[in-house]
Coordinates of C-alpha atoms and ligand atoms in Angstrom, one line a residue:
M1 CA 2.5 -18.8 17.2
A2 CA 1.5 -15.2 18.2
N3 CA 2.3 -14.2 22.0
N4 CA -1.0 -13.6 24.0
M5 CA -1.6 -10.0 23.1
A6 CA -4.5 -8.9 21.2
I7 CA -4.5 -9.8 17.8
K8 CA -3.7 -6.8 15.7
H9 CA -4.5 -6.7 12.2
F10 CA -3.6 -4.5 8.8
L11 CA -6.7 -4.5 6.5
Q12 CA -7.0 -0.8 6.0
F13 CA -4.6 2.2 6.6
N14 CA -7.0 3.4 9.4
D15 CA -6.3 0.0 11.7
L16 CA -3.7 1.7 12.7
N17 CA -3.8 5.3 14.8
R18 CA -1.4 8.0 14.2
D19 CA 0.3 7.7 17.4
E20 CA 1.1 3.8 15.8
L21 CA 1.5 4.7 12.9
E22 CA 4.5 7.4 13.8
H23 CA 6.2 4.3 15.7
V24 CA 6.0 2.4 13.0
F25 CA 7.8 4.7 10.4
A26 CA 10.4 5.5 13.5
R27 CA 10.9 1.7 13.3
A28 CA 11.2 1.4 9.7
S29 CA 14.0 4.3 9.7
W30 CA 15.8 2.1 12.6
I31 CA 14.9 -1.4 10.4
K32 CA 16.0 0.2 7.3
N33 CA 19.5 1.9 8.8
Q34 CA 20.4 -1.9 10.2
F35 CA 19.8 -3.3 7.1
K36 CA 22.1 -0.9 5.3
T37 CA 25.1 -1.2 7.1
Y38 CA 24.7 -4.9 7.2
Q39 CA 23.8 -5.0 10.8
Q40 CA 22.0 -8.8 11.5
Y41 CA 18.4 -8.3 13.3
W42 CA 16.2 -11.3 14.2
P43 CA 13.7 -10.3 16.1
L44 CA 11.2 -12.7 14.4
Q45 CA 13.7 -16.0 14.9
D46 CA 11.1 -18.9 14.1
R47 CA 8.3 -16.8 13.4
T48 CA 6.6 -17.7 9.6
L49 CA 4.8 -15.7 7.4
V50 CA 2.4 -17.1 5.3
M51 CA 2.1 -15.4 2.2
I52 CA -1.4 -15.7 0.1
F53 CA -1.4 -14.1 -3.4
E54 CA -4.6 -14.2 -5.6
K55 CA -3.2 -11.8 -7.8
A56 CA 0.0 -11.5 -9.4
S57 CA 2.9 -9.5 -7.8
T58 CA 6.6 -8.2 -7.9
R59 CA 7.3 -5.8 -5.1
T60 CA 4.6 -7.1 -2.3
R61 CA 6.3 -10.6 -2.7
L62 CA 9.6 -9.8 -2.7
S63 CA 9.6 -7.2 0.2
F64 CA 7.6 -9.6 2.5
E65 CA 9.4 -12.7 1.7
A66 CA 12.8 -11.0 1.6
G67 CA 11.8 -9.0 5.0
M68 CA 10.8 -11.7 7.0
H69 CA 14.1 -13.6 6.5
Q70 CA 16.1 -10.4 7.1
L71 CA 14.3 -10.3 10.5
G72 CA 15.4 -14.1 11.0
G73 CA 12.0 -15.9 10.2
S74 CA 10.7 -17.8 7.4
A75 CA 8.1 -17.3 4.5
I76 CA 5.9 -19.3 2.7
Y77 CA 4.1 -18.3 -0.4
L78 CA 0.6 -19.8 -1.6
N79 CA -1.5 -19.0 -4.2
T80 CA -4.7 -19.8 -5.7
R81 CA -3.5 -21.8 -8.8
D82 CA -1.6 -24.5 -6.8
S83 CA -3.3 -25.0 -3.3
Q84 CA -7.0 -25.7 -2.4
L85 CA -7.8 -22.1 -2.1
G86 CA -8.7 -21.9 -6.1
R87 CA -11.0 -25.3 -5.5
G88 CA -13.3 -23.5 -3.3
E89 CA -12.2 -24.1 0.4
P90 CA -14.3 -21.8 2.4
V91 CA -12.0 -18.8 3.4
E92 CA -13.1 -19.5 7.2
D93 CA -11.6 -23.2 6.6
A94 CA -8.6 -22.0 5.2
A95 CA -8.3 -19.4 7.7
Q96 CA -8.5 -21.6 10.5
V97 CA -5.9 -23.9 9.3
I98 CA -3.1 -21.2 7.9
S99 CA -3.2 -19.5 11.5
R100 CA -2.3 -22.8 13.1
M101 CA 0.6 -23.0 11.3
S102 CA 1.8 -19.9 11.2
D103 CA 2.6 -16.6 13.2
I104 CA 1.3 -14.1 10.4
V105 CA -0.4 -13.9 7.3
M106 CA -0.3 -11.7 4.5
I107 CA -3.0 -12.0 1.6
R108 CA -3.5 -10.2 -1.8
T109 CA -7.0 -10.9 -2.5
F110 CA -10.1 -9.6 -4.4
E111 CA -12.9 -8.1 -2.5
Q112 CA -12.1 -7.0 1.0
E113 CA -14.7 -8.9 2.3
I114 CA -12.6 -11.9 1.9
I115 CA -9.8 -10.6 3.9
E116 CA -12.1 -9.8 6.8
R117 CA -13.8 -13.4 7.0
F118 CA -10.0 -14.6 6.8
S119 CA -9.1 -12.4 9.8
A120 CA -12.2 -13.1 11.9
N121 CA -11.2 -16.6 11.8
S122 CA -7.4 -16.3 12.1
R123 CA -5.4 -16.7 15.3
V124 CA -2.3 -14.6 14.2
P125 CA -2.6 -11.1 12.3
V126 CA -3.2 -10.4 9.3
I127 CA -2.2 -8.1 6.7
N128 CA -3.7 -6.6 3.8
G129 CA -1.4 -7.1 0.7
L130 CA -3.9 -5.2 -1.7
T131 CA -7.4 -5.9 -2.1
N132 CA -9.9 -4.3 -4.6
E133 CA -10.9 -1.5 -2.1
Y134 CA -7.2 -1.0 -0.4
H135 CA -3.6 -1.2 -0.2
P136 CA -2.4 0.2 3.2
C137 CA 1.4 -1.0 3.2
Q138 CA 2.2 0.9 -0.2
I139 CA 0.9 4.2 1.5
L140 CA 2.8 3.4 4.4
A141 CA 5.7 3.2 1.8
D142 CA 4.6 6.3 -0.1
I143 CA 4.2 8.1 3.2
F144 CA 7.6 7.0 4.4
T145 CA 9.1 7.8 1.5
F146 CA 7.6 11.3 1.7
I147 CA 8.8 11.8 5.4
E148 CA 12.5 10.8 4.3
H149 CA 12.8 13.5 1.5
R150 CA 10.3 16.0 2.9
G151 CA 9.5 15.9 6.5
S152 CA 6.3 15.2 8.0
I153 CA 3.3 15.4 5.6
Q154 CA 1.0 16.9 8.1
G155 CA -0.9 19.7 6.1
K156 CA 0.5 19.3 2.8
T157 CA -1.5 18.3 -0.3
V158 CA -1.3 15.1 -2.4
A159 CA -2.6 15.3 -5.8
W160 CA -4.0 11.9 -7.2
I161 CA -4.6 12.2 -10.8
G162 CA -6.5 8.9 -12.4
D163 CA -8.6 6.1 -11.2
S164 CA -10.0 6.4 -7.4
N165 CA -8.9 2.9 -7.1
N166 CA -7.3 1.0 -4.0
V167 CA -4.6 3.0 -3.7
C168 CA -6.3 6.7 -3.7
N169 CA -8.9 4.9 -1.1
T170 CA -5.8 4.3 0.8
W171 CA -4.6 7.9 0.2
L172 CA -7.7 8.8 1.5
Q173 CA -7.7 7.1 4.5
A174 CA -3.9 8.2 5.4
A175 CA -5.1 11.7 5.0
E176 CA -7.7 11.7 7.4
V177 CA -5.1 9.7 10.1
L178 CA -2.3 11.7 9.4
D179 CA -4.2 15.0 8.4
F180 CA -3.0 16.1 5.1
N181 CA -5.3 17.1 2.2
V182 CA -5.7 15.1 -1.0
H183 CA -6.6 16.6 -4.2
V184 CA -8.5 13.6 -6.5
S185 CA -8.8 14.4 -10.3
T186 CA -10.8 11.4 -12.3
P187 CA -12.5 11.4 -15.3
P188 CA -16.6 11.0 -15.1
G189 CA -17.5 8.0 -13.8
Y190 CA -14.8 7.3 -11.8
E191 CA -15.0 9.2 -8.7
V192 CA -14.5 9.0 -5.5
E193 CA -16.8 6.5 -3.8
P194 CA -16.2 7.4 0.0
E195 CA -18.6 4.6 1.4
R196 CA -16.0 2.4 -0.5
A197 CA -12.5 4.3 1.2
N198 CA -14.8 4.1 4.1
L199 CA -13.8 7.6 5.3
Y200 CA -14.9 9.4 8.3
G201 CA -15.8 12.4 6.3
N202 CA -14.8 14.9 3.5
D203 CA -12.8 17.5 5.1
H204 CA -9.6 15.9 3.9
Y205 CA -10.1 15.3 0.3
E206 CA -11.1 17.5 -2.8
E207 CA -12.5 16.7 -6.1
F208 CA -11.3 18.5 -9.1
A209 CA -12.8 17.9 -12.7
D210 CA -9.4 19.4 -14.4
P211 CA -6.1 17.3 -13.2
M212 CA -4.3 20.4 -13.6
E213 CA -5.9 22.3 -10.8
A214 CA -5.6 19.0 -8.9
A215 CA -2.0 19.3 -9.2
K216 CA -1.7 23.4 -8.8
D217 CA 0.8 24.2 -5.8
A218 CA 1.0 19.7 -4.8
D219 CA 3.8 19.0 -2.8
L220 CA 3.5 15.4 -4.2
V221 CA 2.3 14.2 -7.5
T222 CA 0.7 10.6 -7.7
T223 CA -1.0 8.1 -10.0
D224 CA -1.4 4.7 -10.8
V225 CA -2.5 2.4 -13.6
W226 CA -5.4 2.8 -15.3
T227 CA -6.8 -0.5 -15.3
S228 CA -6.4 -2.2 -11.8
M229 CA -6.0 -6.1 -11.6
G230 CA -9.4 -7.9 -11.9
F231 CA -10.6 -4.9 -14.2
E232 CA -9.1 -6.3 -17.5
A233 CA -12.7 -6.3 -19.1
E234 CA -12.8 -2.7 -19.0
N235 CA -9.2 -1.8 -20.1
E236 CA -10.3 -0.4 -23.7
E237 CA -13.2 1.6 -22.7
R238 CA -10.9 3.1 -19.9
M239 CA -7.7 3.6 -22.2
R240 CA -10.4 6.1 -24.1
D241 CA -11.8 7.6 -20.8
F242 CA -8.5 8.2 -19.0
A243 CA -6.6 9.2 -21.7
D244 CA -6.5 13.5 -20.4
W245 CA -5.2 12.2 -17.2
Q246 CA -1.7 11.5 -17.8
V247 CA 1.0 13.2 -15.4
D248 CA 3.1 15.1 -17.8
S249 CA 6.0 17.3 -17.2
D250 CA 3.3 20.4 -17.5
M251 CA 1.6 18.8 -14.9
M252 CA 4.0 18.7 -12.8
R253 CA 5.3 22.9 -13.4
V254 CA 2.1 23.7 -11.8
A255 CA 2.6 21.6 -8.7
A256 CA 5.0 23.1 -6.1
K257 CA 8.7 24.0 -7.3
N258 CA 9.9 21.1 -5.1
A259 CA 6.8 18.8 -5.5
L260 CA 7.8 14.7 -5.9
F261 CA 6.2 12.2 -8.1
M262 CA 5.5 8.6 -6.5
H263 CA 3.6 5.8 -8.6
C264 CA 3.1 2.5 -6.6
L265 CA 4.5 0.6 -9.8
P266 CA 4.4 -1.2 -12.1
A267 CA 3.8 1.4 -14.3
H268 CA 2.7 2.4 -18.2
R269 CA 4.9 4.8 -19.3
G270 CA 2.9 7.1 -22.2
E271 CA -0.5 6.4 -20.4
E272 CA -0.6 7.2 -16.7
V273 CA 3.1 8.9 -16.7
A274 CA 5.2 10.4 -19.3
A275 CA 8.5 8.6 -19.1
D276 CA 9.9 12.2 -18.6
V277 CA 8.0 12.4 -15.4
I278 CA 8.9 9.1 -13.6
D279 CA 12.5 8.5 -14.8
G280 CA 13.3 12.4 -14.4
T281 CA 14.6 14.4 -11.2
Q282 CA 11.4 14.9 -9.3
S283 CA 10.6 11.0 -9.2
V284 CA 11.4 9.0 -6.1
V285 CA 9.9 6.1 -7.3
W286 CA 12.5 3.8 -6.5
D287 CA 12.9 4.7 -3.0
E288 CA 8.9 4.1 -3.0
A289 CA 9.9 0.8 -4.2
E290 CA 12.2 0.0 -1.8
N291 CA 10.6 1.6 1.1
R292 CA 8.3 -1.4 1.1
L293 CA 10.9 -3.6 2.2
H294 CA 11.4 -1.7 5.5
V295 CA 8.4 -0.2 6.5
Q296 CA 6.7 -3.7 6.2
K297 CA 9.8 -5.0 8.6
A298 CA 8.7 -2.9 11.0
L299 CA 4.7 -3.4 10.4
M300 CA 5.3 -7.1 11.1
E301 CA 7.6 -6.2 14.1
Y302 CA 4.7 -4.2 15.8
L303 CA 2.1 -6.7 14.9
L304 CA 3.9 -9.5 16.2
L305 CA 6.0 -7.9 19.2
G306 CA 4.0 -4.8 19.9
K307 CA 6.5 -1.3 20.7
I308 CA 9.4 -3.0 22.0
K309 CA 11.3 0.3 21.8
Ligands
CP401 N1 3.4 -1.8 -6.1 C1 2.8 -3.0 -5.7 O1 2.3 -3.7 -5.2 O2 3.4 -3.9 -6.5 P1 3.2 -5.6 -6.9 O3 2.4 -5.5 -7.6 O4 4.9 -5.8 -7.9 O5 3.6 -6.1 -5.6
NVA402 N1 -4.1 -0.3 -8.8 C1 -3.2 -1.2 -8.8 C2 -2.3 -1.5 -7.9 C3 -1.2 -2.7 -8.6 C4 0.4 -2.7 -7.1 C5 -3.8 -2.7 -9.1 O1 -4.7 -3.1 -8.2 O2 -3.4 -3.6 -9.8

């Protein structure tokens, strides 16, 4: 069971303040170094992570499961298909039971409301492993990756090209907490919905009709699939609507000279990103994917043990 400190969840990026995020980034760096130098670090010995997946995953499952093992604990995988979660058991009941048998829970699901109902009935910390609205662990990894390559993200400009989806919403929240700017360009009809993104204001992002304008002078250019999980019925329409929102080498040329390219993955070369960009020298997508492991280990350490160093 969790210790007696107040339960802290990570359901949205802005559940952590700047001070807490800086702590998590510093710990991620230290934890990454321990891992890279084969030094055992088992602060979560005997702790159990339950991972609930209602949508597919490669990176999120792997990074949480491997990460928990590397911290000395164990991880249990549940999905909707072969647990009672897919047979109509109320989320509140599932939360009561699962949180009595584990120390921390990660959930990947559809509406944010589901994870909120779960956490309201949970005795242990709950982490958002992606909802329709947000993907906070992804942006933790992305910003950690930016810091590793370029230093502080404060005052920098991130260009978001494509769908104003869960990953975009999370960038917008992160910009408010960590004080940087996001230039967003979406096709008409797919613009940012500030309420859905749960923003404090609109002074950390700007919308551009032309994706080239959004990318101009950006320190980081990033994108994501045109059709997110759960929206497959719109796929054909989206392929048409997003055709001009591909990050290609012309777009990278208008960005800052040393701009980075990121993509949360999985990617579709020839759709949202050209192959020569994602496989090119400005792309840091493999570091970005690997860093999911390190930041989530730091996150679990913080949610379970607080600021230990
Ligand atoms: N980026 C990401 O969350 O990947 P998975 O869907 O593979 O977990
Ligand atoms: N926006 C994508 C991210 C996948 C990691 C989705 O929700 O499917």
